[in-house]
Amino acid sequence: MYITRSLLPTLAAAAAFVSTLQAQEPAAVLANARRWVDTLASPALHGRGYVQGGDSLAADLIAAEFDRLGLLPVRNSRFEPFSFTVNTFPDSVKLSVDGRALRPGIDFLVDPGSGSATGRYDLVHLRLEDLATPERRAMTMGVVTGKAMALHLPDTRNADTLALLRDLQDDLLHHGPVLRRATGKLTWGVARQAAPHPLLEIAQEAWNDSATTIHLRVANRLRNHHARNVWGLVKGRSSRQLVVVTAHYDHLGRMGPDVLFPGANDNASGVSMLLNLAAHYTRERPRYDMLFIAFAGEEAGLVGSRWCAVDRAFDLGAVKLLINLDLLGTGEEGITVVNATAQKDVFDALVAINTATGRLAQVKPRGPACNSDHCPFVERGVPAIFIYTLGGIAAYHDVMDRAGTLPLTDYHDVYLTLVDLINGLK
Ligand SMILES: [Zn+2]
């Protein structure tokens, strides 16, 4: 069905139900993106992480969309299951300093690799000189037993110094809870192990150099987590080679029931693009077979994509190109192409498309980087790139990465560029 411009306003309103038919139209592509970002980043999906089954709920939704689009299963299944150990915080975390309650997620975060502790603690303030030599360290350890420690360590970007400070901190976590002032904004993550005590990262504005006592309640749960990659295939005109499009759907989840990490840009945006592309290629048969994979476990260390790369559910040698999509919600300053130096032909093709169309502010090359799900495939010799958008909001791995403030500035131009790139693969 051909859709005329005059139908667009109606289409935008109804796009939630007709995304398979009109996905090329900017309004329909964007409405579909908005719907998926809103859905995946909503509190009902619990940050697509490790409490309240968030990631599993997201997997079911994406699988249902693959079914609806008519994508074929792989190995007779919509899912590729795997499991791994993860540290979680199912219960509320609480911290007050000198009787003043700090707001979780805004004033402080519990480090993802934290252990548990509950109660009142006197605070010992420690400086680098208290830890610098084995003798001083031994003296310090003699006075910290049963107390919490506030670390006053120098800000540094030096990798060796950072590693040393991290070792000192890990050591202290064997003795009691540790408070540390955040160097930049509060940024969370996922850990697959837990220290014996909690590490609390305090926002600069909430840090108090002369605090004397804290009340603390942190209960971690280190457990085995079952997760699923979600996949679907679109048959091409030639099945000799395969184009793979990937995007991780997992995010950080929740820190207790009160603090949500919505993960709108990271990576509801990329999943929405994958779904828009899947919709497009179910209508317009691609040249090569196209495999769409929504990965789990990315934030825990590329666990889903690593498993996929060793599981060998498809022939890695037949992959023409793997395109990984992660952080596609902005675009004011164009896109970055990771692994551009190794995939020079692909990068040149993207630049040529953009020179001809002028859609994107820039197509910026970057060398190899093991920072998203393309990496396990690159390590196995699969031609792969990773694309993310530049500019716009700075929310990242924090409570501010929300659907309502995600601009999707150049989303449709990125979509068209990806279609052009895939259609142009020789
Ligand atoms: Zn991501």
CSV table of C-alpha atoms and ligand atoms in Angstrom, one decimal:
chain,number,residue,atom,x,y,z
A,1,MET,CA,0.0,0.0,0.0
A,2,TYR,CA,1.3,3.4,-0.9
A,3,ILE,CA,0.7,6.1,1.7
A,4,THR,CA,0.3,9.7,0.6
A,5,ARG,CA,1.5,12.7,2.5
A,6,SER,CA,-2.1,13.8,3.3
A,7,LEU,CA,-2.5,10.6,5.4
A,8,LEU,CA,0.5,11.3,7.6
A,9,PRO,CA,-1.3,13.0,10.6
A,10,THR,CA,-3.7,10.1,10.8
A,11,LEU,CA,-0.8,7.7,10.4
A,12,ALA,CA,1.2,9.2,13.2
A,13,ALA,CA,-1.7,8.6,15.6
A,14,ALA,CA,-2.3,5.1,14.4
A,15,ALA,CA,1.3,4.2,13.9
A,16,ALA,CA,1.4,2.0,16.9
A,17,PHE,CA,-0.8,-0.5,15.0
A,18,VAL,CA,0.4,-0.1,11.5
A,19,SER,CA,4.2,0.0,11.9
A,20,THR,CA,4.7,-2.9,9.5
A,21,LEU,CA,3.2,-1.2,6.6
A,22,GLN,CA,4.5,2.3,6.5
A,23,ALA,CA,7.9,2.2,8.2
A,24,GLN,CA,9.7,4.2,5.4
A,25,GLU,CA,7.6,7.3,6.0
A,26,PRO,CA,9.4,9.5,8.5
A,27,ALA,CA,6.3,10.0,10.7
A,28,ALA,CA,5.7,6.2,10.9
A,29,VAL,CA,9.4,5.4,11.6
A,30,LEU,CA,9.6,8.0,14.3
A,31,ALA,CA,6.2,7.1,15.8
A,32,ASN,CA,7.3,3.4,15.9
A,33,ALA,CA,10.6,4.5,17.5
A,34,ARG,CA,8.8,6.6,20.1
A,35,ARG,CA,6.4,3.9,20.9
A,36,TRP,CA,9.2,1.3,21.5
A,37,VAL,CA,11.4,3.7,23.4
A,38,ASP,CA,8.4,4.7,25.6
A,39,THR,CA,7.5,1.0,26.2
A,40,LEU,CA,11.0,-0.3,26.8
A,41,ALA,CA,12.0,2.6,29.1
A,42,SER,CA,8.8,2.5,31.1
A,43,PRO,CA,8.8,1.7,34.8
A,44,ALA,CA,6.7,-1.5,33.9
A,45,LEU,CA,9.9,-3.0,32.4
A,46,HIS,CA,12.0,-2.2,35.5
A,47,GLY,CA,15.0,-0.9,33.6
A,48,ARG,CA,15.3,-4.2,31.7
A,49,GLY,CA,17.6,-5.6,34.3
A,50,TYR,CA,18.0,-7.9,37.2
A,51,VAL,CA,15.1,-7.2,39.5
A,52,GLN,CA,11.4,-8.0,39.0
A,53,GLY,CA,12.2,-9.9,35.8
A,54,GLY,CA,12.7,-6.7,33.8
A,55,ASP,CA,14.9,-8.0,31.1
A,56,SER,CA,12.7,-11.1,30.6
A,57,LEU,CA,9.6,-8.9,30.1
A,58,ALA,CA,11.5,-7.0,27.4
A,59,ALA,CA,12.5,-10.2,25.7
A,60,ASP,CA,8.9,-11.3,25.6
A,61,LEU,CA,7.8,-8.0,24.0
A,62,ILE,CA,10.5,-8.1,21.4
A,63,ALA,CA,9.8,-11.7,20.6
A,64,ALA,CA,6.1,-10.9,20.1
A,65,GLU,CA,7.1,-8.2,17.7
A,66,PHE,CA,9.3,-10.5,15.7
A,67,ASP,CA,6.4,-13.0,15.6
A,68,ARG,CA,4.1,-10.3,14.4
A,69,LEU,CA,6.5,-9.2,11.7
A,70,GLY,CA,6.8,-12.8,10.6
A,71,LEU,CA,10.6,-13.2,11.2
A,72,LEU,CA,11.7,-16.9,11.1
A,73,PRO,CA,13.0,-18.6,14.2
A,74,VAL,CA,16.6,-19.7,14.5
A,75,ARG,CA,17.3,-23.3,15.6
A,76,ASN,CA,13.5,-23.6,15.9
A,77,SER,CA,13.4,-21.0,18.6
A,78,ARG,CA,12.8,-17.3,19.1
A,79,PHE,CA,15.4,-17.3,21.9
A,80,GLU,CA,18.9,-18.2,22.7
A,81,PRO,CA,19.2,-18.9,26.4
A,82,PHE,CA,22.2,-18.5,28.6
A,83,SER,CA,23.0,-17.7,32.2
A,84,PHE,CA,25.5,-15.8,34.3
A,85,THR,CA,26.2,-14.6,37.9
A,86,VAL,CA,25.0,-11.1,38.6
A,87,ASN,CA,25.0,-8.9,41.7
A,88,THR,CA,21.5,-7.3,42.4
A,89,PHE,CA,19.8,-5.0,44.9
A,90,PRO,CA,16.2,-6.1,45.1
A,91,ASP,CA,15.5,-4.1,48.4
A,92,SER,CA,15.5,-0.4,49.1
A,93,VAL,CA,18.9,1.0,49.8
A,94,LYS,CA,19.2,3.7,52.4
A,95,LEU,CA,22.0,6.0,53.5
A,96,SER,CA,21.9,8.9,55.9
A,97,VAL,CA,24.9,11.0,56.9
A,98,ASP,CA,24.8,12.7,60.3
A,99,GLY,CA,21.1,12.1,60.4
A,100,ARG,CA,20.4,13.6,57.0
A,101,ALA,CA,18.9,11.1,54.5
A,102,LEU,CA,20.5,11.1,51.1
A,103,ARG,CA,18.4,10.5,48.0
A,104,PRO,CA,19.3,7.2,46.3
A,105,GLY,CA,20.0,7.6,42.6
A,106,ILE,CA,20.5,11.4,43.0
A,107,ASP,CA,22.7,12.0,46.1
A,108,PHE,CA,24.3,8.6,46.0
A,109,LEU,CA,24.6,5.2,44.3
A,110,VAL,CA,25.5,1.8,45.7
A,111,ASP,CA,28.4,0.6,43.7
A,112,PRO,CA,27.2,-2.3,41.5
A,113,GLY,CA,29.8,-4.6,43.1
A,114,SER,CA,28.7,-3.8,46.7
A,115,GLY,CA,28.1,-6.3,49.5
A,116,SER,CA,25.6,-5.9,52.3
A,117,ALA,CA,25.7,-3.9,55.5
A,118,THR,CA,23.0,-2.5,57.9
A,119,GLY,CA,23.3,-0.3,60.9
A,120,ARG,CA,25.0,2.8,62.4
A,121,TYR,CA,28.7,3.3,61.7
A,122,ASP,CA,31.2,5.9,62.9
A,123,LEU,CA,33.0,7.4,60.0
A,124,VAL,CA,36.8,7.4,59.7
A,125,HIS,CA,38.2,9.8,57.1
A,126,LEU,CA,41.1,8.3,55.2
A,127,ARG,CA,43.6,10.1,53.0
A,128,LEU,CA,46.2,8.6,50.6
A,129,GLU,CA,49.0,9.1,53.2
A,130,ASP,CA,47.0,6.8,55.6
A,131,LEU,CA,47.3,4.0,53.0
A,132,ALA,CA,50.5,4.8,51.1
A,133,THR,CA,52.9,2.5,52.9
A,134,PRO,CA,52.4,-1.0,54.3
A,135,GLU,CA,53.2,0.4,57.8
A,136,ARG,CA,50.7,3.2,57.6
A,137,ARG,CA,48.1,0.8,56.1
A,138,ALA,CA,48.6,-1.7,59.0
A,139,MET,CA,48.1,1.2,61.5
A,140,THR,CA,45.0,2.4,59.6
A,141,MET,CA,43.5,-1.1,59.5
A,142,GLY,CA,43.9,-1.2,63.3
A,143,VAL,CA,41.5,1.6,63.8
A,144,VAL,CA,38.9,1.0,61.1
A,145,THR,CA,37.4,-2.2,62.4
A,146,GLY,CA,33.6,-1.9,63.0
A,147,LYS,CA,33.6,1.5,61.3
A,148,ALA,CA,32.8,3.0,57.9
A,149,MET,CA,35.5,4.8,55.9
A,150,ALA,CA,35.2,8.0,53.9
A,151,LEU,CA,37.9,8.1,51.3
A,152,HIS,CA,39.6,11.3,50.3
A,153,LEU,CA,41.7,10.2,47.4
A,154,PRO,CA,43.2,12.5,44.7
A,155,ASP,CA,41.4,13.0,41.4
A,156,THR,CA,43.4,11.4,38.7
A,157,ARG,CA,43.2,10.2,35.2
A,158,ASN,CA,46.4,8.3,35.3
A,159,ALA,CA,45.6,4.7,34.6
A,160,ASP,CA,48.3,3.3,36.9
A,161,THR,CA,47.3,5.5,39.8
A,162,LEU,CA,43.6,4.7,39.2
A,163,ALA,CA,44.5,1.0,39.4
A,164,LEU,CA,46.4,1.5,42.6
A,165,LEU,CA,43.6,3.5,44.2
A,166,ARG,CA,41.1,0.8,43.1
A,167,ASP,CA,43.3,-1.9,44.8
A,168,LEU,CA,43.4,0.1,48.0
A,169,GLN,CA,39.6,0.6,47.9
A,170,ASP,CA,39.0,-3.1,47.3
A,171,ASP,CA,41.3,-3.9,50.2
A,172,LEU,CA,39.3,-1.5,52.5
A,173,LEU,CA,36.1,-3.2,51.5
A,174,HIS,CA,37.2,-6.2,53.3
A,175,HIS,CA,37.1,-4.2,56.6
A,176,GLY,CA,33.9,-2.2,56.3
A,177,PRO,CA,31.6,0.0,54.3
A,178,VAL,CA,33.4,2.7,52.2
A,179,LEU,CA,32.1,6.1,51.0
A,180,ARG,CA,33.7,7.7,48.1
A,181,ARG,CA,33.0,11.1,46.5
A,182,ALA,CA,32.0,10.8,42.9
A,183,THR,CA,34.6,12.4,40.5
A,184,GLY,CA,31.9,13.3,37.8
A,185,LYS,CA,28.2,12.6,37.6
A,186,LEU,CA,26.8,9.5,39.3
A,187,THR,CA,27.1,6.6,36.8
A,188,TRP,CA,25.8,3.1,37.5
A,189,GLY,CA,26.6,-0.3,36.0
A,190,VAL,CA,26.2,-4.0,36.5
A,191,ALA,CA,28.7,-6.2,38.4
A,192,ARG,CA,29.1,-10.0,38.3
A,193,GLN,CA,30.8,-10.2,41.7
A,194,ALA,CA,30.3,-8.6,45.1
A,195,ALA,CA,32.8,-7.2,47.7
A,196,PRO,CA,32.4,-8.1,51.4
A,197,HIS,CA,31.0,-4.6,52.2
A,198,PRO,CA,29.1,-1.8,50.4
A,199,LEU,CA,30.9,0.9,48.4
A,200,LEU,CA,28.8,4.1,48.3
A,201,GLU,CA,29.4,6.7,45.7
A,202,ILE,CA,28.4,10.1,46.9
A,203,ALA,CA,27.5,13.0,44.5
A,204,GLN,CA,29.8,16.0,45.0
A,205,GLU,CA,27.0,18.2,46.2
A,206,ALA,CA,26.0,15.7,48.9
A,207,TRP,CA,29.5,15.0,50.1
A,208,ASN,CA,30.5,16.2,53.6
A,209,ASP,CA,34.2,16.4,54.4
A,210,SER,CA,33.6,16.4,58.2
A,211,ALA,CA,30.7,13.9,58.6
A,212,THR,CA,31.0,11.7,61.7
A,213,THR,CA,28.3,9.0,61.5
A,214,ILE,CA,26.2,7.2,58.9
A,215,HIS,CA,23.2,4.9,58.9
A,216,LEU,CA,23.2,2.4,56.2
A,217,ARG,CA,21.0,-0.3,54.7
A,218,VAL,CA,22.3,-2.2,51.7
A,219,ALA,CA,21.4,-5.8,50.9
A,220,ASN,CA,22.9,-7.3,47.8
A,221,ARG,CA,22.0,-10.6,46.3
A,222,LEU,CA,24.6,-12.3,44.1
A,223,ARG,CA,22.7,-14.9,42.1
A,224,ASN,CA,22.6,-16.9,38.9
A,225,HIS,CA,20.6,-15.1,36.2
A,226,HIS,CA,18.8,-16.7,33.3
A,227,ALA,CA,18.7,-14.5,30.2
A,228,ARG,CA,17.7,-14.8,26.6
A,229,ASN,CA,18.9,-13.3,23.3
A,230,VAL,CA,16.0,-12.8,21.0
A,231,TRP,CA,16.4,-13.5,17.3
A,232,GLY,CA,14.6,-13.7,14.0
A,233,LEU,CA,15.6,-14.2,10.3
A,234,VAL,CA,14.4,-12.6,7.1
A,235,LYS,CA,15.1,-14.7,4.0
A,236,GLY,CA,17.0,-12.8,1.3
A,237,ARG,CA,17.1,-13.3,-2.5
A,238,SER,CA,20.5,-14.9,-2.0
A,239,SER,CA,21.2,-17.1,1.0
A,240,ARG,CA,24.9,-17.5,0.5
A,241,GLN,CA,25.7,-14.7,2.9
A,242,LEU,CA,24.1,-13.0,5.9
A,243,VAL,CA,23.7,-9.5,7.2
A,244,VAL,CA,23.3,-9.4,10.9
A,245,VAL,CA,21.7,-6.4,12.8
A,246,THR,CA,22.2,-6.4,16.5
A,247,ALA,CA,21.2,-4.2,19.5
A,248,HIS,CA,21.1,-5.0,23.2
A,249,TYR,CA,17.8,-4.7,24.9
A,250,ASP,CA,19.0,-5.1,28.5
A,251,HIS,CA,19.9,-2.1,30.7
A,252,LEU,CA,20.8,-1.7,34.4
A,253,GLY,CA,17.5,-2.4,36.0
A,254,ARG,CA,16.7,-1.0,39.4
A,255,MET,CA,18.7,-0.2,42.5
A,256,GLY,CA,16.0,-1.3,45.0
A,257,PRO,CA,12.4,-0.7,44.1
A,258,ASP,CA,12.7,3.1,44.2
A,259,VAL,CA,15.5,3.9,41.8
A,260,LEU,CA,14.9,3.1,38.1
A,261,PHE,CA,17.4,3.3,35.3
A,262,PRO,CA,15.1,3.6,32.2
A,263,GLY,CA,17.8,3.2,29.5
A,264,ALA,CA,16.0,5.1,26.9
A,265,ASN,CA,19.0,6.0,24.8
A,266,ASP,CA,20.9,3.0,26.1
A,267,ASN,CA,19.5,1.0,24.4
A,268,ALA,CA,15.8,1.3,23.8
A,269,SER,CA,16.8,3.6,20.9
A,270,GLY,CA,18.9,0.9,19.2
A,271,VAL,CA,16.3,-1.8,19.7
A,272,SER,CA,13.6,0.4,18.2
A,273,MET,CA,15.9,0.9,15.1
A,274,LEU,CA,16.5,-2.8,14.9
A,275,LEU,CA,12.7,-3.3,14.9
A,276,ASN,CA,12.1,-0.6,12.3
A,277,LEU,CA,14.7,-2.2,10.1
A,278,ALA,CA,13.2,-5.7,10.6
A,279,ALA,CA,9.8,-4.2,9.7
A,280,HIS,CA,11.3,-2.7,6.5
A,281,TYR,CA,12.9,-5.9,5.3
A,282,THR,CA,9.9,-8.0,5.9
A,283,ARG,CA,8.2,-5.8,3.3
A,284,GLU,CA,11.1,-5.4,0.9
A,285,ARG,CA,12.9,-8.6,0.5
A,286,PRO,CA,16.7,-8.0,1.1
A,287,ARG,CA,19.4,-9.2,-1.2
A,288,TYR,CA,21.1,-11.3,1.6
A,289,ASP,CA,19.5,-13.2,4.5
A,290,MET,CA,19.1,-10.8,7.4
A,291,LEU,CA,19.4,-12.0,11.0
A,292,PHE,CA,18.1,-9.6,13.7
A,293,ILE,CA,19.4,-10.3,17.2
A,294,ALA,CA,18.4,-8.3,20.4
A,295,PHE,CA,21.0,-9.2,22.9
A,296,ALA,CA,20.7,-9.6,26.7
A,297,GLY,CA,23.5,-9.2,29.2
A,298,GLU,CA,25.4,-6.4,27.4
A,299,GLU,CA,25.6,-4.1,30.5
A,300,ALA,CA,27.0,-7.0,32.5
A,301,GLY,CA,30.0,-7.3,30.1
A,302,LEU,CA,28.7,-8.2,26.6
A,303,VAL,CA,27.6,-11.6,28.1
A,304,GLY,CA,24.8,-12.2,25.5
A,305,SER,CA,26.8,-11.4,22.5
A,306,ARG,CA,29.8,-13.4,23.8
A,307,TRP,CA,27.6,-16.4,24.3
A,308,CYS,CA,26.1,-15.9,20.8
A,309,ALA,CA,29.6,-15.7,19.2
A,310,VAL,CA,30.7,-19.0,20.8
A,311,ASP,CA,27.3,-20.8,20.6
A,312,ARG,CA,27.6,-20.8,16.7
A,313,ALA,CA,23.9,-20.8,16.0
A,314,PHE,CA,24.8,-19.4,12.5
A,315,ASP,CA,27.9,-19.6,10.3
A,316,LEU,CA,30.1,-16.7,11.4
A,317,GLY,CA,32.1,-17.2,8.2
A,318,ALA,CA,29.0,-16.4,6.1
A,319,VAL,CA,28.4,-12.9,7.7
A,320,LYS,CA,28.7,-10.2,5.1
A,321,LEU,CA,28.5,-7.5,7.7
A,322,LEU,CA,27.3,-7.2,11.3
A,323,ILE,CA,25.9,-3.8,12.2
A,324,ASN,CA,25.5,-3.2,16.0
A,325,LEU,CA,23.3,-0.4,17.1
A,326,ASP,CA,23.6,1.1,20.6
A,327,LEU,CA,22.8,4.7,21.7
A,328,LEU,CA,20.9,6.0,18.6
A,329,GLY,CA,18.7,8.6,20.4
A,330,THR,CA,20.4,11.8,19.5
A,331,GLY,CA,22.3,12.8,16.3
A,332,GLU,CA,22.8,16.6,16.5
A,333,GLU,CA,26.5,16.0,15.7
A,334,GLY,CA,26.0,13.0,13.4
A,335,ILE,CA,27.2,9.4,14.0
A,336,THR,CA,30.4,7.6,15.0
A,337,VAL,CA,31.3,4.3,13.3
A,338,VAL,CA,33.4,2.1,15.6
A,339,ASN,CA,35.7,-0.3,13.8
A,340,ALA,CA,35.7,2.0,10.8
A,341,THR,CA,39.5,1.6,10.3
A,342,ALA,CA,39.2,-2.2,10.0
A,343,GLN,CA,36.0,-1.9,7.8
A,344,LYS,CA,37.2,0.8,5.5
A,345,ASP,CA,35.0,-0.2,2.6
A,346,VAL,CA,31.9,0.0,4.8
A,347,PHE,CA,33.0,3.3,6.3
A,348,ASP,CA,33.7,4.7,2.9
A,349,ALA,CA,30.2,3.6,1.7
A,350,LEU,CA,28.6,5.4,4.7
A,351,VAL,CA,30.6,8.6,3.9
A,352,ALA,CA,29.6,8.3,0.2
A,353,ILE,CA,25.9,7.9,1.1
A,354,ASN,CA,26.1,10.9,3.4
A,355,THR,CA,28.0,13.0,0.8
A,356,ALA,CA,25.2,12.2,-1.7
A,357,THR,CA,22.3,12.8,0.7
A,358,GLY,CA,23.7,15.3,3.3
A,359,ARG,CA,21.5,13.7,5.9
A,360,LEU,CA,23.9,13.5,8.9
A,361,ALA,CA,26.1,16.3,10.4
A,362,GLN,CA,29.1,14.0,10.1
A,363,VAL,CA,30.1,10.3,9.8
A,364,LYS,CA,33.0,10.0,12.2
A,365,PRO,CA,35.5,7.2,12.1
A,366,ARG,CA,36.7,5.4,15.2
A,367,GLY,CA,39.1,2.5,15.5
A,368,PRO,CA,38.3,-0.8,17.1
A,369,ALA,CA,36.8,-0.6,20.6
A,370,CYS,CA,35.4,-3.4,22.7
A,371,ASN,CA,32.5,-1.2,24.0
A,372,SER,CA,29.4,-3.0,22.7
A,373,ASP,CA,28.1,-6.2,21.2
A,374,HIS,CA,30.0,-6.1,17.9
A,375,CYS,CA,33.2,-6.9,19.9
A,376,PRO,CA,32.9,-10.6,20.4
A,377,PHE,CA,32.3,-11.0,16.7
A,378,VAL,CA,35.2,-8.7,15.7
A,379,GLU,CA,37.4,-10.9,17.9
A,380,ARG,CA,36.4,-13.9,15.8
A,381,GLY,CA,37.1,-12.2,12.5
A,382,VAL,CA,33.5,-11.3,11.6
A,383,PRO,CA,33.3,-8.0,9.6
A,384,ALA,CA,31.4,-5.7,12.0
A,385,ILE,CA,30.8,-2.1,12.8
A,386,PHE,CA,29.1,-0.4,15.7
A,387,ILE,CA,27.1,2.9,15.1
A,388,TYR,CA,26.1,5.4,17.8
A,389,THR,CA,24.8,8.9,17.5
A,390,LEU,CA,26.6,12.1,18.7
A,391,GLY,CA,25.4,15.2,20.4
A,392,GLY,CA,22.3,15.9,22.4
A,393,ILE,CA,21.7,14.9,25.9
A,394,ALA,CA,24.5,13.7,28.2
A,395,ALA,CA,22.4,11.3,30.3
A,396,TYR,CA,24.1,7.9,30.4
A,397,HIS,CA,23.9,5.0,32.8
A,398,ASP,CA,21.9,7.2,35.2
A,399,VAL,CA,18.3,7.9,36.2
A,400,MET,CA,18.1,10.7,33.7
A,401,ASP,CA,18.2,8.5,30.6
A,402,ARG,CA,14.5,8.7,30.2
A,403,ALA,CA,12.1,8.4,27.2
A,404,GLY,CA,10.5,11.8,27.7
A,405,THR,CA,13.8,13.7,27.2
A,406,LEU,CA,15.3,11.5,24.4
A,407,PRO,CA,15.3,13.8,21.4
A,408,LEU,CA,15.6,11.2,18.5
A,409,THR,CA,16.9,14.2,16.6
A,410,ASP,CA,18.3,12.5,13.6
A,411,TYR,CA,16.7,9.2,14.0
A,412,HIS,CA,15.0,9.0,10.6
A,413,ASP,CA,18.1,10.1,8.8
A,414,VAL,CA,20.1,7.4,10.5
A,415,TYR,CA,17.4,4.9,9.6
A,416,LEU,CA,17.5,5.9,5.9
A,417,THR,CA,21.3,5.8,6.0
A,418,LEU,CA,21.3,2.2,7.4
A,419,VAL,CA,18.8,1.1,4.7
A,420,ASP,CA,21.0,2.6,2.0
A,421,LEU,CA,24.1,0.9,3.5
A,422,ILE,CA,22.4,-2.5,3.7
A,423,ASN,CA,20.9,-2.3,0.2
A,424,GLY,CA,24.2,-1.2,-1.2
A,425,LEU,CA,26.2,-4.2,0.1
A,426,LYS,CA,27.8,-6.0,-2.8
B,1,ZN,ZN,24.4,0.3,25.5
